[in-house]
Tab-separated table of C-alpha atoms in Angstrom:
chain	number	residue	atom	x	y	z
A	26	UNK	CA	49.452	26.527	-2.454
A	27	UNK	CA	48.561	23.030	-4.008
A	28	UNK	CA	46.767	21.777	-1.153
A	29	UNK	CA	44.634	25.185	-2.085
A	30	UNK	CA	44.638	24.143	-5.215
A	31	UNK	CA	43.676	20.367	-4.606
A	32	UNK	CA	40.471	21.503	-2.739
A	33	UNK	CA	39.281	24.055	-5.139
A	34	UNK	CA	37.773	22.313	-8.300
A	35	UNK	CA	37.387	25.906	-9.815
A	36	UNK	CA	41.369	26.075	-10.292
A	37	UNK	CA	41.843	22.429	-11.106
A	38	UNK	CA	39.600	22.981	-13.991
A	39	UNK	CA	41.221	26.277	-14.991
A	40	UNK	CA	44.089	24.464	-15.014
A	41	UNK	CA	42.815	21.208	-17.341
A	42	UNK	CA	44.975	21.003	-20.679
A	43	UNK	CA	43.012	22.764	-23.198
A	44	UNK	CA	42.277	19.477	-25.366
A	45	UNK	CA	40.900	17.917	-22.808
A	46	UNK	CA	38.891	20.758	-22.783
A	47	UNK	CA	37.530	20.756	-25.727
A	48	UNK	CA	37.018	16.963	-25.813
A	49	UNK	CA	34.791	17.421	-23.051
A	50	UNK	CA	32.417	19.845	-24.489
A	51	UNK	CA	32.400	17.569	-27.375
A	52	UNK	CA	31.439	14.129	-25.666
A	53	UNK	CA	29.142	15.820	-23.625
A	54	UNK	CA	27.015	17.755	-26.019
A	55	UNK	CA	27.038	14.462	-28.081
A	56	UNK	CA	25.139	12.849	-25.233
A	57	UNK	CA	22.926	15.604	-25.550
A	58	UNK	CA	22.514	15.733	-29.343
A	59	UNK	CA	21.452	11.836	-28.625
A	60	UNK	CA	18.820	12.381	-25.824
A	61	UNK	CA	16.965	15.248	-26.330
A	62	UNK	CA	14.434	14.894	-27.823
A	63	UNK	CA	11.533	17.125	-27.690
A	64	UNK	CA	11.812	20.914	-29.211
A	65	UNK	CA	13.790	23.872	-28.472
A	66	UNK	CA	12.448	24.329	-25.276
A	67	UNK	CA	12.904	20.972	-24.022
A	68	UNK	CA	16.535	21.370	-25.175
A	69	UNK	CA	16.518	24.115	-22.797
A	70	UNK	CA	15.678	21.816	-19.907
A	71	UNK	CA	18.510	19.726	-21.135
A	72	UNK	CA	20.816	22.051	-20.828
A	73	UNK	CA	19.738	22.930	-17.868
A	74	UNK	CA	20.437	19.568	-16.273
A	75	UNK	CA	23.393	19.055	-17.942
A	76	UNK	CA	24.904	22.310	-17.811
A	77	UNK	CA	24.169	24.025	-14.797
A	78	UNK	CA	23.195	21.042	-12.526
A	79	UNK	CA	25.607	18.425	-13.547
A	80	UNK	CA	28.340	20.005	-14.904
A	81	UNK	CA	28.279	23.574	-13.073
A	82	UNK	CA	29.745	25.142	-15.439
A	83	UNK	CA	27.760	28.142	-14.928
A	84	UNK	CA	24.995	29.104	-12.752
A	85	UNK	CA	20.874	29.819	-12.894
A	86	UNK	CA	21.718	33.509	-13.437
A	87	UNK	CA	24.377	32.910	-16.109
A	88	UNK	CA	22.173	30.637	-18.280
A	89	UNK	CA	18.864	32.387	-17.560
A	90	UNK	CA	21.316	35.912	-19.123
A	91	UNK	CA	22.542	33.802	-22.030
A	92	UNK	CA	19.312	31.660	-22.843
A	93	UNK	CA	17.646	35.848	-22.867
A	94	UNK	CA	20.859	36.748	-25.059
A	95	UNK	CA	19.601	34.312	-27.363
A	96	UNK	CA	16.463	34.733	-27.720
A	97	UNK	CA	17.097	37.996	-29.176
A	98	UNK	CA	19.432	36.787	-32.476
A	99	UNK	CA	17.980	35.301	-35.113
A	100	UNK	CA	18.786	31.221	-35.490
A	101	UNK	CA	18.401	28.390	-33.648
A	102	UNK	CA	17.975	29.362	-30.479
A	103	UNK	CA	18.790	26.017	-28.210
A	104	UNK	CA	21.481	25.873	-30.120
A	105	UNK	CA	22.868	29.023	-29.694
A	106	UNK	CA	23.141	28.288	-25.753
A	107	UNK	CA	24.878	25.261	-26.335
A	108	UNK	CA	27.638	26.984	-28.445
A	109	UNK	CA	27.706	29.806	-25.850
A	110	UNK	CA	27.885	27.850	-22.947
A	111	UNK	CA	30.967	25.492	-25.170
A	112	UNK	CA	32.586	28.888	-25.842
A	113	UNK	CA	32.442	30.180	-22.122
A	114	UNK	CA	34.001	26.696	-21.169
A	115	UNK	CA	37.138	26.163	-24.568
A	116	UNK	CA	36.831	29.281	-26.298
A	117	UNK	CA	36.149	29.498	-30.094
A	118	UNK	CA	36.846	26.042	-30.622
A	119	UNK	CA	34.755	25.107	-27.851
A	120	UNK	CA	31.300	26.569	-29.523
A	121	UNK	CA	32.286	24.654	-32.520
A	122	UNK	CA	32.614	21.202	-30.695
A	123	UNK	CA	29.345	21.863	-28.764
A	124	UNK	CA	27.935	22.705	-31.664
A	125	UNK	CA	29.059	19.678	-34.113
A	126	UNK	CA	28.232	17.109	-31.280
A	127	UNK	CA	24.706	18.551	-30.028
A	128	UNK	CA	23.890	18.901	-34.276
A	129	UNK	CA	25.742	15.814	-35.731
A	130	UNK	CA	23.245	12.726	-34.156
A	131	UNK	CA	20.038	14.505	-35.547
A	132	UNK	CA	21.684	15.203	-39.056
A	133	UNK	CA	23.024	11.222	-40.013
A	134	UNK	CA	19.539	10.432	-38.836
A	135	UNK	CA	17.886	12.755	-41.130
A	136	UNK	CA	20.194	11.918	-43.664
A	137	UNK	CA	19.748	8.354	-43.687
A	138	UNK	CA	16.271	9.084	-44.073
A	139	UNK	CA	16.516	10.781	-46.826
A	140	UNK	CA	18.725	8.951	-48.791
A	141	UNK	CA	16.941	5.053	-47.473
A	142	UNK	CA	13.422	5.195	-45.415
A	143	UNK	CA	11.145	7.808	-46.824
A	144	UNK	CA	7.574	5.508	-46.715
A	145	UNK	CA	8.651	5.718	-42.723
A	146	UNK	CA	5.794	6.286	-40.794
A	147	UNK	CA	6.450	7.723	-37.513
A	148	UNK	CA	3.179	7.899	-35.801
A	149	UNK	CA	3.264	4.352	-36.032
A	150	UNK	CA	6.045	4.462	-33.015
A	151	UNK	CA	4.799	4.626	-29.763
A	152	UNK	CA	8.126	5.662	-28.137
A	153	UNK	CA	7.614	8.592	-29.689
A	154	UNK	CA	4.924	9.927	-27.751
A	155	UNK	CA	6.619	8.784	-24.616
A	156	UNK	CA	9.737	10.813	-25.661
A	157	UNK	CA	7.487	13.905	-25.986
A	158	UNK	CA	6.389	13.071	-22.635
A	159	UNK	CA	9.586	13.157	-21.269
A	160	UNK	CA	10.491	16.706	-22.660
A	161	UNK	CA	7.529	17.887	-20.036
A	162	UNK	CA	8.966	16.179	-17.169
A	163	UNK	CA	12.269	17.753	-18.342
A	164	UNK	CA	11.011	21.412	-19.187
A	165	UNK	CA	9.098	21.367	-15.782
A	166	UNK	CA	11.931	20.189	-13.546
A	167	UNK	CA	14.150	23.005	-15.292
A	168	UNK	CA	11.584	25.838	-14.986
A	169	UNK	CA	10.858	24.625	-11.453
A	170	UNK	CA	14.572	25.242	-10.732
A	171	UNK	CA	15.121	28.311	-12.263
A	172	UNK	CA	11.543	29.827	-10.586
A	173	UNK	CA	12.689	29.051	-7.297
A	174	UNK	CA	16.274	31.099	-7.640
A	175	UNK	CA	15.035	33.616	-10.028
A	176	UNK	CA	11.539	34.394	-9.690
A	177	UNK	CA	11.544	34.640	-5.934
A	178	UNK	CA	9.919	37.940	-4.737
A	179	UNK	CA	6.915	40.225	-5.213
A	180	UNK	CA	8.624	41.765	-8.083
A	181	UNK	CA	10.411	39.113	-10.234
A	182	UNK	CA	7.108	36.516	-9.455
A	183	UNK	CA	5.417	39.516	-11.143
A	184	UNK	CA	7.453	39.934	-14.122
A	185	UNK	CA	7.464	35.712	-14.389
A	186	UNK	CA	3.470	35.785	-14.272
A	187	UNK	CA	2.758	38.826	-16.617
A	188	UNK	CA	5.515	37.477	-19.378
A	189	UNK	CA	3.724	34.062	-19.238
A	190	UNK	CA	0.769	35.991	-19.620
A	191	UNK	CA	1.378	37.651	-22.131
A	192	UNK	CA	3.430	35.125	-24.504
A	193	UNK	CA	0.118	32.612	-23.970
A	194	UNK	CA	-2.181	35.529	-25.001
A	195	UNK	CA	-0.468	37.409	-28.037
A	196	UNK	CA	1.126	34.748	-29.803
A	197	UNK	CA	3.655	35.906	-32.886
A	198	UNK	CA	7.455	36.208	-33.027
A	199	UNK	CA	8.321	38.934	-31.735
A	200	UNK	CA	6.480	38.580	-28.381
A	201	UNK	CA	9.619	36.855	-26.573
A	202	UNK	CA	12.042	39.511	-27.428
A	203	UNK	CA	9.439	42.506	-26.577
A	204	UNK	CA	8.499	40.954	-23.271
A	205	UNK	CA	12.556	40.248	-22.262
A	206	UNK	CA	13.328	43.746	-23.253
A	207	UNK	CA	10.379	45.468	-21.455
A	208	UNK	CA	11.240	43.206	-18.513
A	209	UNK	CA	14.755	44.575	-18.247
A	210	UNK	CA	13.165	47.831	-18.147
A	211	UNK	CA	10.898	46.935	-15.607
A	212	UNK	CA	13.557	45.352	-13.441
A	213	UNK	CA	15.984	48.294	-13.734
A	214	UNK	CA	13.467	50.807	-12.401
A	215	UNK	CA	11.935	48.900	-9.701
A	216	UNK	CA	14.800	46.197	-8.601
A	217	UNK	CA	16.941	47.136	-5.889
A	218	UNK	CA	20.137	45.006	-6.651
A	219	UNK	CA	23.674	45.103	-5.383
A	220	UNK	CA	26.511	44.432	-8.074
A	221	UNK	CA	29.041	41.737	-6.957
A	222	UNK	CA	31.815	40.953	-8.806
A	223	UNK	CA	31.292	36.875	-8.850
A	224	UNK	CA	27.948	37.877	-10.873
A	225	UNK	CA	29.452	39.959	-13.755
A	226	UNK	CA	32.171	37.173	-15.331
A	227	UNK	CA	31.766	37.545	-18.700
A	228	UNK	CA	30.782	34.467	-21.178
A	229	UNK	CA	33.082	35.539	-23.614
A	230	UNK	CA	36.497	35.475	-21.151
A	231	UNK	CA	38.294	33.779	-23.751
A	232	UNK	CA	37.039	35.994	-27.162
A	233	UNK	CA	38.554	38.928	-27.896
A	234	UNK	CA	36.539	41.918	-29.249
A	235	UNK	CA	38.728	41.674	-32.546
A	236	UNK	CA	37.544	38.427	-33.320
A	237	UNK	CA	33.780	39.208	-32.105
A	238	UNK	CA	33.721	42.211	-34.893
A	239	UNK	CA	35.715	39.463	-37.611
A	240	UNK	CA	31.962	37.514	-36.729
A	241	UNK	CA	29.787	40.277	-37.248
A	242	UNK	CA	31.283	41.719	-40.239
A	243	UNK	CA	31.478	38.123	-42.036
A	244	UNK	CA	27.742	37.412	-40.833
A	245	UNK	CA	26.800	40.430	-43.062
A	246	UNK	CA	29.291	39.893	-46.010
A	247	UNK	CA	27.969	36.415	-46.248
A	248	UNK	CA	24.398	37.833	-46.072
A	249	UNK	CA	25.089	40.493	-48.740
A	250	UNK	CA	27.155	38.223	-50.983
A	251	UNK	CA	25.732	35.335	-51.496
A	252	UNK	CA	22.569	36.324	-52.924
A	253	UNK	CA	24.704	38.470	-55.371
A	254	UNK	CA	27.068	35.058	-56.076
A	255	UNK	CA	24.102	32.937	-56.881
A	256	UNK	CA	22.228	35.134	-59.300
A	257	UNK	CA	25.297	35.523	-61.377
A	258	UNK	CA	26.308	31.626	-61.302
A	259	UNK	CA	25.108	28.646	-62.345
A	260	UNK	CA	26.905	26.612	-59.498
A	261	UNK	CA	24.161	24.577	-57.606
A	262	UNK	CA	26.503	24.878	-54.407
A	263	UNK	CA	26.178	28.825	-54.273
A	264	UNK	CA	22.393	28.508	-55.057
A	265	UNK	CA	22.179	25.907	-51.724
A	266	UNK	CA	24.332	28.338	-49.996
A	267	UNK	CA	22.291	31.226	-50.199
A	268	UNK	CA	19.123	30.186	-49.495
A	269	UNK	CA	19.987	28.050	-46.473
A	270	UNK	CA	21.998	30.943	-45.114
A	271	UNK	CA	19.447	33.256	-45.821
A	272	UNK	CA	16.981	31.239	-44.111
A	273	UNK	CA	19.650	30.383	-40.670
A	274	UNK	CA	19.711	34.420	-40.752
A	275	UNK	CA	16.153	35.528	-40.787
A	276	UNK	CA	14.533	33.494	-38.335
A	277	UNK	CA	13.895	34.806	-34.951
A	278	UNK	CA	12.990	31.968	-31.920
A	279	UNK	CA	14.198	28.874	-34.145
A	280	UNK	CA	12.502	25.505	-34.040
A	281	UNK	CA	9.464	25.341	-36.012
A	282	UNK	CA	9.092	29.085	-37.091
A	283	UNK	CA	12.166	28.262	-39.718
A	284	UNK	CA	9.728	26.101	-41.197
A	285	UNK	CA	8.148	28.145	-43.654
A	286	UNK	CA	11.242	29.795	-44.979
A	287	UNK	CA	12.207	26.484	-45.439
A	288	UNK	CA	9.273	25.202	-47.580
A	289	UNK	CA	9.288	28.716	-49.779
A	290	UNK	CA	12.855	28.239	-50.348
A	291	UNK	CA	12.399	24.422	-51.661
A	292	UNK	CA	9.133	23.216	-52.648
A	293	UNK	CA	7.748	26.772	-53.691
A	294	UNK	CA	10.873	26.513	-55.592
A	295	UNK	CA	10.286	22.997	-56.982
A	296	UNK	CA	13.366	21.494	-55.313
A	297	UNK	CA	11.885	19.086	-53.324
A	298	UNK	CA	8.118	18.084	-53.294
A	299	UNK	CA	5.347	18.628	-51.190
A	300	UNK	CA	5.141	15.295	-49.884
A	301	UNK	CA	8.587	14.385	-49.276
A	302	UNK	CA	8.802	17.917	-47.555
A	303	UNK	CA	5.974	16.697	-45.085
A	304	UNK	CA	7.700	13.250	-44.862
A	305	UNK	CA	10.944	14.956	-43.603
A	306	UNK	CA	9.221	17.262	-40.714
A	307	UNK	CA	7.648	13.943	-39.276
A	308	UNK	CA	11.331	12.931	-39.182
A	309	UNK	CA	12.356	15.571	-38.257
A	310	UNK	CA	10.329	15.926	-34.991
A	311	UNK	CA	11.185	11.932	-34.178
A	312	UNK	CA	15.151	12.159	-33.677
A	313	UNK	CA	16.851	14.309	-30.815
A	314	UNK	CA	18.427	17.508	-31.638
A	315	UNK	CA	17.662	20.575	-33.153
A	316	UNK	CA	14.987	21.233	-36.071
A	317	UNK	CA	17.309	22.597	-37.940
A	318	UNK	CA	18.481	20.019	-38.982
A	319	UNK	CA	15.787	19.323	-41.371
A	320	UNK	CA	17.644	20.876	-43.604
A	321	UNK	CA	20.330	18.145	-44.096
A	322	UNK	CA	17.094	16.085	-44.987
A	323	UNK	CA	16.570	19.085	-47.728
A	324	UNK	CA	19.971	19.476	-48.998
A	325	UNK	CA	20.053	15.577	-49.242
A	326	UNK	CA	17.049	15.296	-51.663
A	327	UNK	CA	18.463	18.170	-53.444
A	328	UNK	CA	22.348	17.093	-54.138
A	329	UNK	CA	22.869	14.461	-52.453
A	330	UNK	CA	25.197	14.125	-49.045
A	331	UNK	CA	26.975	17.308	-50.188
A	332	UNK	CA	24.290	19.177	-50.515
A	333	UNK	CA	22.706	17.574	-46.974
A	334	UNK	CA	26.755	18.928	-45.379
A	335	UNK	CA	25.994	22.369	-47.024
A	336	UNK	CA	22.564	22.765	-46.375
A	337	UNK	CA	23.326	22.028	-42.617
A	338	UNK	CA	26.409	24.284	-42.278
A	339	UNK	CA	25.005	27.121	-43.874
A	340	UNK	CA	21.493	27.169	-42.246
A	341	UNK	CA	23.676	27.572	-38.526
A	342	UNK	CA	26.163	29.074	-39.615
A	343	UNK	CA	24.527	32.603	-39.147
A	344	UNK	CA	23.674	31.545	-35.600
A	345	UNK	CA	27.229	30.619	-34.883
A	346	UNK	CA	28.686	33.877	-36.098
A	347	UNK	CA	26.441	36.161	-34.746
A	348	UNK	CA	26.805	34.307	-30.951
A	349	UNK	CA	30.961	34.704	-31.438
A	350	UNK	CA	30.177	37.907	-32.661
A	351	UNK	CA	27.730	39.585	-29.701
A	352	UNK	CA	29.447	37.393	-26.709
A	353	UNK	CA	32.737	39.885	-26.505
A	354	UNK	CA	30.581	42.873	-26.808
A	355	UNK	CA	27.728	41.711	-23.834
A	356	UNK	CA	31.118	40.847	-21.518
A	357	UNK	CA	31.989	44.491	-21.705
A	358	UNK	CA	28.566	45.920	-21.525
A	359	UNK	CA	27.601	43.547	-18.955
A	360	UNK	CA	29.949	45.625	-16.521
A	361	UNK	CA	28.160	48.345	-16.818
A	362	UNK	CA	26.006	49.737	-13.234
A	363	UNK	CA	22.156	49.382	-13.251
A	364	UNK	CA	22.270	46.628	-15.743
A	365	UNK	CA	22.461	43.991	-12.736
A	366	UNK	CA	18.902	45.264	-12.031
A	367	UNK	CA	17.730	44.920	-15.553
A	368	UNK	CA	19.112	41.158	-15.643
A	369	UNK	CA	16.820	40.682	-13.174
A	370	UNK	CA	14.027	41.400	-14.907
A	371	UNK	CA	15.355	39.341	-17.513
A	372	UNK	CA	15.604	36.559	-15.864
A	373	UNK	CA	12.609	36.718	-14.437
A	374	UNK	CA	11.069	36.772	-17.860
A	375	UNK	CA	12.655	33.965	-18.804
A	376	UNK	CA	10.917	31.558	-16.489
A	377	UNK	CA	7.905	33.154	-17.150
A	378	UNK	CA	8.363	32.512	-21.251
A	379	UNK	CA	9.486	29.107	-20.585
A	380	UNK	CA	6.508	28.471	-18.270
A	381	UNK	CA	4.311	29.390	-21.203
A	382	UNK	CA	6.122	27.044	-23.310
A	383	UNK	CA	5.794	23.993	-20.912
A	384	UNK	CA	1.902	24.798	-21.796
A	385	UNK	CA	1.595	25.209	-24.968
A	386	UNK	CA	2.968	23.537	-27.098
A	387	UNK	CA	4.784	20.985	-24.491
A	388	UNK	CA	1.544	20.286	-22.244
A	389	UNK	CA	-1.205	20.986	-25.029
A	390	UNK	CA	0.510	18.861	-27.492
A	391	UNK	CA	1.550	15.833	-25.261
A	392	UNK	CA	-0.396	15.201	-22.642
A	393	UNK	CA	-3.998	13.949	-24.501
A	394	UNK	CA	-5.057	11.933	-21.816
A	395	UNK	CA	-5.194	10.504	-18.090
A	396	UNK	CA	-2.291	8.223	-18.808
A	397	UNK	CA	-0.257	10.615	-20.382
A	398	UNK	CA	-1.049	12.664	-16.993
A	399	UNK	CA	0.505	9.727	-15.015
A	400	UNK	CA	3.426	9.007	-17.119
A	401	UNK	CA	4.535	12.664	-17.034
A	402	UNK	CA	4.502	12.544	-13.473
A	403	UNK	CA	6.250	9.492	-12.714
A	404	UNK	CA	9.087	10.813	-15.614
A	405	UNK	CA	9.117	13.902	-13.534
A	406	UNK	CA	9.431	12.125	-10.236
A	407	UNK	CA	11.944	10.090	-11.500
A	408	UNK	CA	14.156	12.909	-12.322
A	409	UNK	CA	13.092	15.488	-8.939
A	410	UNK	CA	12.833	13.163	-6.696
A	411	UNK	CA	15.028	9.484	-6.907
A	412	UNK	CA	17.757	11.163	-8.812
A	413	UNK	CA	17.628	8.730	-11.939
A	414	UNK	CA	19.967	9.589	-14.680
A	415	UNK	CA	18.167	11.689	-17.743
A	416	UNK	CA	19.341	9.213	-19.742
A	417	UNK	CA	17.708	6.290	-18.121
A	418	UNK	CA	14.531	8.347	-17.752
A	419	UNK	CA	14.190	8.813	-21.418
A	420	UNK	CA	14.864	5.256	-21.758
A	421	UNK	CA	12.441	4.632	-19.618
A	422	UNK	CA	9.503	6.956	-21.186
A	423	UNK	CA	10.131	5.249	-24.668
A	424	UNK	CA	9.525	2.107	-23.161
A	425	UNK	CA	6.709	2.968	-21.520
A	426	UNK	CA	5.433	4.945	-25.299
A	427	UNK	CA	6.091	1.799	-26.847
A	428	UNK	CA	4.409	-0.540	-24.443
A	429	UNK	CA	1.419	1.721	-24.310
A	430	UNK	CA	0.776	2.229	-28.087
């Protein structure tokens, strides 16, 4: 039995104290939190690489199902994955450590801004735009992947090709979660698929369905409640609350559609300034991590660092509920027959959507020129082809951004 056990990393793993566990998750989405630079989608390609490649803690099917899962809450999208993928591998506590290291890099950075370096000018930095190029080599070595396992086939290359399709032609917010639904659809009528066993674990293994409804009914107490709270206090905290949670709980596809929730809930409410609002995005879109975070920048110029902690808890903290909260309910409807067909429709969707996003606004907004062209593709060869390190690629893109400017 323990030589079994010695050869199957599975079981060792399974076996790992659960501290170590979490400390894991931790470290490694803090290496993520410090190298990804790029948008949502290039987190995505992170992820990938990190998750699925390096790590194997779960495979192209599993994070192609829970990157879809996603995509249909409202929050911060990216970041939803990353607590998922924490919860599948420590539980509860595990979402919260993936979360807190992939968040905590991007908000001291934006704090620091706020509170020391606001005449910052970050077009001024070349490494910038050799950052951005990295995110394409990353987003097209992850699609790449994922195509070749889960787009394979008449049918699935189909579903890939019209979803691209139709995310580059009718452009709006609700596109992605129309196109993955009508794609299950698709793929449960017309996909002939076997159900194995191995390809129904749930993500939520460890959360019960007690403590996925606890989620769900606090997401909506908090969304109820605190609007209620602030009108009838004076409390600057509650006010903060609110309208950061409000915003963490409305927005559908995260990154830069929170945006304008953001701006009507602080400069259209004379809270922060036009300028200094524009002065925070451009920060905002220079450090690694998710754009959420922008809101730590807010909260700063608001109240301070406690406003920057509350304005940056609150604005994922609908997010992190409602991923606790759906995970125990997907494991048990996940079982269900015909749905293996639909998933693969899904999936297929999936690489088509994040095709269209390696275009536009990866591609259209990063590669300007013929040396961009060549950078790209020696960042992307670097990472297909010799194996180097992501980390020592992105190194190696600033440094050619900075050389270059």
């Amino acid at each position: 039995m323990s030589e079994n056990l010695m050869s199957n990393p599975k079981q060792r793993e399974q076996l790992q104290p659960m501290h170590r566990r979490l400390a894991e998750v931790w470290w490694t989405a803090l290496k993520l939190g410090l190298t990804s630079f790029g948008g949502p989608v290039a987190h995505l390609g992170y992820f990938h690489n990190m998750y699925v490649k390096r790590k194997q803690w779960l495979d192209e099917k599993a994070y192609a199902e829970l990157v879809a899962l996603c995509q249909f809450l409202p929050g911060p999208a990216s970041s939803q994955v990353g607590i998922g993928i924490g919860i599948q591998r420590a539980g509860l506590w595990g979402g919260a450590a993936a979360w807190l290291g992939f968040t905590l890099p991007s908000v001291l950075l934006l704090i620091l801004f706020a509170m020391f370096i606001q005449g910052f000018d970050s077009t001024q930095i070349g490494a910038l735009q050799g950052l951005k190029l990295v995110a394409v080599a990353i987003v097209a070595q992850a699609v790449m992947g994922m195509a070749g396992k889960l787009a394979s086939g008449t049918v699935r290359a189909g579903i890939a090709l019209g979803s691209m399709a139709v995310v580059l032609l009718w452009q709006s917010i609700w596109i992605q979660p129309a196109v993955i639904a009508v794609s299950g659809l698709v793929g449960y009528l017309i996909l002939k698929e076997k159900t194995k066993a191995e390809e129904v674990k749930a993500f939520a293994a460890t959360l019960s369905l007690k403590s996925g409804m606890i989620c769900l009914i606090l997401f909506f107490v908090l969304l109820l409640g605190l609007p209620v709270l602030a009108s009838s206090s004076s409390l600057s905290w509650i006010s903060i609350a609110d309208e950061f949670y409000r915003t963490g709980s409305l927005v559908f596809g995260g990154g830069h559609v929170v945006l304008p929730l953001l701006e009507a809930g602080t400069v259209q409410q004379g809270t922060v300034s036009a300028n200094d609002f524009i002065a925070g995005y451009g920060a905002a879109q220079a450090v690694p991590g998710p754009l959420f975070t922008f809101a730590a920048y807010l909260g700063t110029l608001m109240q301070g660092l406690p406003g920057a902690l509350l304005a940056a808890f609150f604005v994922f903290l609908p997010g992190f509920l409602l991923v606790v909260g759906i995970l125990p309910v997907w494991s048990r409807i996940r079982q269900y027959p015909g749905l293996n067909q639909a998933l693969g429709g899904v999936n297929a969707a999936v690489v088509g959507i994040l095709f269209a996003a390696l275009y536009d606004p990866i591609w259209t907004s990063t590669v300007i020129n013929s040396l961009d062209l060549v950078i790209a593709a020696v960042l992307f060869l670097m990472l297909t082809v010799w194996k180097i390190p992501a980390w020592a690629v992105v190194a190696a893109g600033a440094a050619a951004g900075q050389l270059l400017l």
